[in-house]
PDB file of C-alpha atoms in Angstrom:
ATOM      1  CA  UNK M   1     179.713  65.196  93.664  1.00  0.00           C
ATOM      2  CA  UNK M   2     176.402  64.008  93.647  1.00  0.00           C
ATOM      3  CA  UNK M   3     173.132  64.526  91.303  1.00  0.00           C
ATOM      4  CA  UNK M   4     170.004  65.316  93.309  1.00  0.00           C
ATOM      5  CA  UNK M   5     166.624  65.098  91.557  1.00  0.00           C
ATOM      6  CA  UNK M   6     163.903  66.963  93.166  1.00  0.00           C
ATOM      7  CA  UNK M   7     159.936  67.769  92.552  1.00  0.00           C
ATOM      8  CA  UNK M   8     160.699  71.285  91.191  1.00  0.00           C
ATOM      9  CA  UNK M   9     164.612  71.215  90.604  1.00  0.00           C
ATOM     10  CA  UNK M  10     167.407  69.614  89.826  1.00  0.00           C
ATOM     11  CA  UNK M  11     170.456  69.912  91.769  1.00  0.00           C
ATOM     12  CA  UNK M  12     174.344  69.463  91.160  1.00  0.00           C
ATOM     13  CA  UNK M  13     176.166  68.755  94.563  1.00  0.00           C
ATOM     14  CA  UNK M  14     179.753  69.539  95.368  1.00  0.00           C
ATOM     15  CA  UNK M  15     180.601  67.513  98.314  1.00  0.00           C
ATOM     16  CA  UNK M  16     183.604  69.761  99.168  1.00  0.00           C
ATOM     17  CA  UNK M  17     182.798  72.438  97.375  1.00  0.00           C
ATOM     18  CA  UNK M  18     183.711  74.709  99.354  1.00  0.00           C
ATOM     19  CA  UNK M  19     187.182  75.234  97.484  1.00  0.00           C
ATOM     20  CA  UNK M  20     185.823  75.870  93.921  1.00  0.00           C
ATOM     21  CA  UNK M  21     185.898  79.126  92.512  1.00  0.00           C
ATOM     22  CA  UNK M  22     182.416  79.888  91.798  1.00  0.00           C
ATOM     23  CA  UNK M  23     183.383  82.665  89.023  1.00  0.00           C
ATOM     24  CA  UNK M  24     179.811  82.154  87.852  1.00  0.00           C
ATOM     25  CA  UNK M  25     177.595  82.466  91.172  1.00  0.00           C
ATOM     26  CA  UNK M  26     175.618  79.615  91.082  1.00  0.00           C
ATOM     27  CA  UNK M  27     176.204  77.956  93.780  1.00  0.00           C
ATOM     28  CA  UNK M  28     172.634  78.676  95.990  1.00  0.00           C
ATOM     29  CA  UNK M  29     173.564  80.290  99.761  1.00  0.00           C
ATOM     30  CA  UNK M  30     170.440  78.632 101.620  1.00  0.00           C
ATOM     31  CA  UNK M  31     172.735  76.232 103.258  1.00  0.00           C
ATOM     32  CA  UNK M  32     174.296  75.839 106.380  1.00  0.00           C
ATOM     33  CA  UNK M  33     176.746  73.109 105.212  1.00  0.00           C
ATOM     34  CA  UNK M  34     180.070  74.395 105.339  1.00  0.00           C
ATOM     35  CA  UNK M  35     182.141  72.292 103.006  1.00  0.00           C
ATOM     36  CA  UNK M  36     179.178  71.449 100.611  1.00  0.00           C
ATOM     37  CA  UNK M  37     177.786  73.665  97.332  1.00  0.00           C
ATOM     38  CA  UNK M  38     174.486  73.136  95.416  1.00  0.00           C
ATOM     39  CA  UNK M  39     173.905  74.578  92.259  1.00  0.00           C
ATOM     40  CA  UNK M  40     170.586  74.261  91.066  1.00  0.00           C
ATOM     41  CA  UNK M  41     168.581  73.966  88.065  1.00  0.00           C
ATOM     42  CA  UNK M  42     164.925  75.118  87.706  1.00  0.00           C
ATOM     43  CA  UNK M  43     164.323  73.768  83.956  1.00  0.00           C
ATOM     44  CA  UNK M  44     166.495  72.385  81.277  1.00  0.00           C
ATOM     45  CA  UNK M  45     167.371  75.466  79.637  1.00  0.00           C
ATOM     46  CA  UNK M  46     169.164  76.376  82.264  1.00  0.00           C
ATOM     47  CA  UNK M  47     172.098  73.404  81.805  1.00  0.00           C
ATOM     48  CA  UNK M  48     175.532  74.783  80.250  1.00  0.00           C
ATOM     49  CA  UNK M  49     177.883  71.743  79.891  1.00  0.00           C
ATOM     50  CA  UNK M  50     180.527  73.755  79.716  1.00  0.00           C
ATOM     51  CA  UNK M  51     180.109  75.539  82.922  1.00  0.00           C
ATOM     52  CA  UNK M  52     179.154  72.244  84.401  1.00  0.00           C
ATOM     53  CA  UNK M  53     182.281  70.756  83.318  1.00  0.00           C
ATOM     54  CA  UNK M  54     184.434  73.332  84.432  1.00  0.00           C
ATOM     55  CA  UNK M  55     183.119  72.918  88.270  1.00  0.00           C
ATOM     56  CA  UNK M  56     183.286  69.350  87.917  1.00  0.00           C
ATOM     57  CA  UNK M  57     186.891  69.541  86.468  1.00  0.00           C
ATOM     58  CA  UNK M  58     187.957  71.811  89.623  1.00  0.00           C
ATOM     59  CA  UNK M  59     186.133  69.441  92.315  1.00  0.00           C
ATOM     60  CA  UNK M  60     188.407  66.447  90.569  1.00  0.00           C
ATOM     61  CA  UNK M  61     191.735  68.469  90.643  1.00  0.00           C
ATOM     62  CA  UNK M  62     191.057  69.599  94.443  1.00  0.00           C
ATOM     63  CA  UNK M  63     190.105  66.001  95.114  1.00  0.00           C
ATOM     64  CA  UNK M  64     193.220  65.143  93.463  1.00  0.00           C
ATOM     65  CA  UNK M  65     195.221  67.471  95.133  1.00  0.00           C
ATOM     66  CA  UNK M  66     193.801  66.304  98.790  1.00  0.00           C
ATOM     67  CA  UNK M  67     191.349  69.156 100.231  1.00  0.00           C
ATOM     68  CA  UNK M  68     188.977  68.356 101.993  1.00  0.00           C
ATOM     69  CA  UNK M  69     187.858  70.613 104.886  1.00  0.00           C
ATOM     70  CA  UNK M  70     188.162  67.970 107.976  1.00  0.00           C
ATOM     71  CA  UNK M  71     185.201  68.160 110.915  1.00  0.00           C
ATOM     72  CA  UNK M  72     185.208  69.977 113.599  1.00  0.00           C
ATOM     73  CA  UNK M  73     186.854  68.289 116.672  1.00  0.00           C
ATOM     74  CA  UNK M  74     184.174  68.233 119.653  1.00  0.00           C
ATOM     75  CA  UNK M  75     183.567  71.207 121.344  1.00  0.00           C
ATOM     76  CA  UNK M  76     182.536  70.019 125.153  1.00  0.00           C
ATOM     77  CA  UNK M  77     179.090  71.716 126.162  1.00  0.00           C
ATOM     78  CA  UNK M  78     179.050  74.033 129.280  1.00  0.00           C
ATOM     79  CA  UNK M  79     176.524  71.928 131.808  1.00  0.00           C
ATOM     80  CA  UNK M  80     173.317  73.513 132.569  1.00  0.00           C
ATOM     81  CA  UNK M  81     173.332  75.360 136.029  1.00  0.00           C
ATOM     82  CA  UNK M  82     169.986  74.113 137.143  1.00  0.00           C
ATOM     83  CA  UNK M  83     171.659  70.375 136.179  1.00  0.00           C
ATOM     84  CA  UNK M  84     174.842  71.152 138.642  1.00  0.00           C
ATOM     85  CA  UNK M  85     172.715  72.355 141.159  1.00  0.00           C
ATOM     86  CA  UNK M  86     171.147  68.683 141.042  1.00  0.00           C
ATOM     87  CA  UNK M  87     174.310  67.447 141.036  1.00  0.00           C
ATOM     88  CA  UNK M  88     174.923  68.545 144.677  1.00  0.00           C
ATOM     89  CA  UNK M  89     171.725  67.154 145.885  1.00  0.00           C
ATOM     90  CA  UNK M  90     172.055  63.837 144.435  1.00  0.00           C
ATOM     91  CA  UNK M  91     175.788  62.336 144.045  1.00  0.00           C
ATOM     92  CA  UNK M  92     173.946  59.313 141.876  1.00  0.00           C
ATOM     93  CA  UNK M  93     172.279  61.804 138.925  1.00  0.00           C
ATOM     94  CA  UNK M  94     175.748  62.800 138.653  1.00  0.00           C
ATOM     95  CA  UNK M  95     177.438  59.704 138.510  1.00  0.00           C
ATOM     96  CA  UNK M  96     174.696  57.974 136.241  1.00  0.00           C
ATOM     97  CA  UNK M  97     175.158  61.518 134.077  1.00  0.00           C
ATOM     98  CA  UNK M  98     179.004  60.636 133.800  1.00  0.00           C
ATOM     99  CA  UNK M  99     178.388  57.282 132.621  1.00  0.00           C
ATOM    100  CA  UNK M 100     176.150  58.627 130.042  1.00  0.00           C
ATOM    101  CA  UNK M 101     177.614  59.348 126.431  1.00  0.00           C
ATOM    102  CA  UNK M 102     179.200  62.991 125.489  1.00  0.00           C
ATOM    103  CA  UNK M 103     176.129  62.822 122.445  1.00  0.00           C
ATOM    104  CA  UNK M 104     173.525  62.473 125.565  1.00  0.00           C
ATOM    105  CA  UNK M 105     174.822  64.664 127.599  1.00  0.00           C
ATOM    106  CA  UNK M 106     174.890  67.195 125.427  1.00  0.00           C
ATOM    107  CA  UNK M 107     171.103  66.412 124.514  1.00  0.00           C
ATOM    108  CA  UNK M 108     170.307  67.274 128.025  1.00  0.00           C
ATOM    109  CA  UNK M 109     171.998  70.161 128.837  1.00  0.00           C
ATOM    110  CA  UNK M 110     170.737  71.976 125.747  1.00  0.00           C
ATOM    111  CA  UNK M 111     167.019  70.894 126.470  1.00  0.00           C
ATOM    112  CA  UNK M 112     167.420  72.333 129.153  1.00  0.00           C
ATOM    113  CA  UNK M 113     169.430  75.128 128.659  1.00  0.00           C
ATOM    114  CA  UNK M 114     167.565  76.691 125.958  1.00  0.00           C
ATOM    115  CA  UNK M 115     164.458  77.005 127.525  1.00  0.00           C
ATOM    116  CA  UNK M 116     164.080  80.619 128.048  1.00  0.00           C
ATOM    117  CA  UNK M 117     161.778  80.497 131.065  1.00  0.00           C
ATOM    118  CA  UNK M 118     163.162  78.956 134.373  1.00  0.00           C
ATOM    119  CA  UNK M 119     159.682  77.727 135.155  1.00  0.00           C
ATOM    120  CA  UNK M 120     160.199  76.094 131.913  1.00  0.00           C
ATOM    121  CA  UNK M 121     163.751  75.229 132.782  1.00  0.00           C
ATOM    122  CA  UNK M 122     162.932  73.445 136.172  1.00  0.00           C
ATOM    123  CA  UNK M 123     160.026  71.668 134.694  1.00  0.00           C
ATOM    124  CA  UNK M 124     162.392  70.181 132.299  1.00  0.00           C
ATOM    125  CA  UNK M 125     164.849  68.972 134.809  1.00  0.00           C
ATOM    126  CA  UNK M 126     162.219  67.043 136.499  1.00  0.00           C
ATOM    127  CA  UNK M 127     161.027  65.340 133.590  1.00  0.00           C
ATOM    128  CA  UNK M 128     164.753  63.988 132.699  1.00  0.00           C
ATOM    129  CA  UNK M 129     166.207  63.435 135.845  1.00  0.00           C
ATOM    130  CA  UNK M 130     165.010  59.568 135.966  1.00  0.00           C
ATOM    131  CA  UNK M 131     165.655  59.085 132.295  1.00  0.00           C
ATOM    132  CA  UNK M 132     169.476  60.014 133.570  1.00  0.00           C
ATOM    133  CA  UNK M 133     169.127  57.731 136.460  1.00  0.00           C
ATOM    134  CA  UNK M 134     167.877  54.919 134.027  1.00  0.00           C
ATOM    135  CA  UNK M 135     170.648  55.637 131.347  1.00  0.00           C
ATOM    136  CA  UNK M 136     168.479  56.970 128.466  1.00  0.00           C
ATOM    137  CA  UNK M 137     169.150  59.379 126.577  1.00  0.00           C
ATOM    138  CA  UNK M 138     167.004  62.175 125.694  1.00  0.00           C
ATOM    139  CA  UNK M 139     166.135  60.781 122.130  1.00  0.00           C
ATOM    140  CA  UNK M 140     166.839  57.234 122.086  1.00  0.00           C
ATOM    141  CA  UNK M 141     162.455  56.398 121.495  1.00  0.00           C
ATOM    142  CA  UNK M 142     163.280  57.645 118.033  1.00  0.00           C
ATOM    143  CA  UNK M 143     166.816  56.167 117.189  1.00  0.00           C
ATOM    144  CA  UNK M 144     166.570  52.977 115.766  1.00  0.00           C
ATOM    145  CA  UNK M 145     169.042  50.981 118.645  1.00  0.00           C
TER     146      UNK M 145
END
């Protein structure tokens, strides 16, 4: 677990979690982790040691005992139609696109997937296909590589 100090709270986090009992509701839902639980604390008042030592006690004892809920393995993305349709065209986007990272390809063929227009969708494709060509991936400008 880890203590987080914030401007308006303080926060108590359960790395994994996910397999306490939380018989007194505290951990906060506005998360999207799926192993990790926050329990927050808006003013001092608010800290019961015993409580707090009763989570903590269960996170050591399931750490103990070995759970830990493992990642995800990788789910391969569907490639964008508009991006296969390139393909067919031009045998070297594909080939430079197979040389390019799963992480990158996925980049692309969400951005350009999840456009909602296909004006939108095509002008995307443009814009990429030469950072494909080149090897770059749709981020890398703000990665530090």
């Amino acid at each position: 677990m880890s203590i987080g100090i914030f401007k308006n709270h303080l926060a108590l986090v359960f790395f994994n979690g996910v397999f306490i009992k939380d018989v007194f509701k505290v951990f906060s839902t506005d998360t999207t982790a799926k192993a990790m639980r926050q329990w927050k604390f808006k003013s001092g008042t608010e800290i019961d040691e015993k409580k707090i030592l009763q989570y903590v006690n269960e996170a050591i004892n399931n750490s103990e005992q070995g759970k830990e809920l493992k990642p995800e393995k990788h789910q391969p993305v569907p490639t964008a139609e508009l991006l296969l349709e390139a393909f067919k065209k031009d045998k070297r986007l594909k080939e430079a696109f197979e040389r390019l990272t799963s992480g990158k390809q996925k980049e692309y063929n969400f951005y350009i997937s999840e456009a909602k227009q296909e004006a939108t969708k095509i002008k995307r494709l443009e814009k990429v296909i030469p950072m494909i060509v080149q090897g770059i991936g749709l981020y890398d400008k703000y990665k530090n590589c």
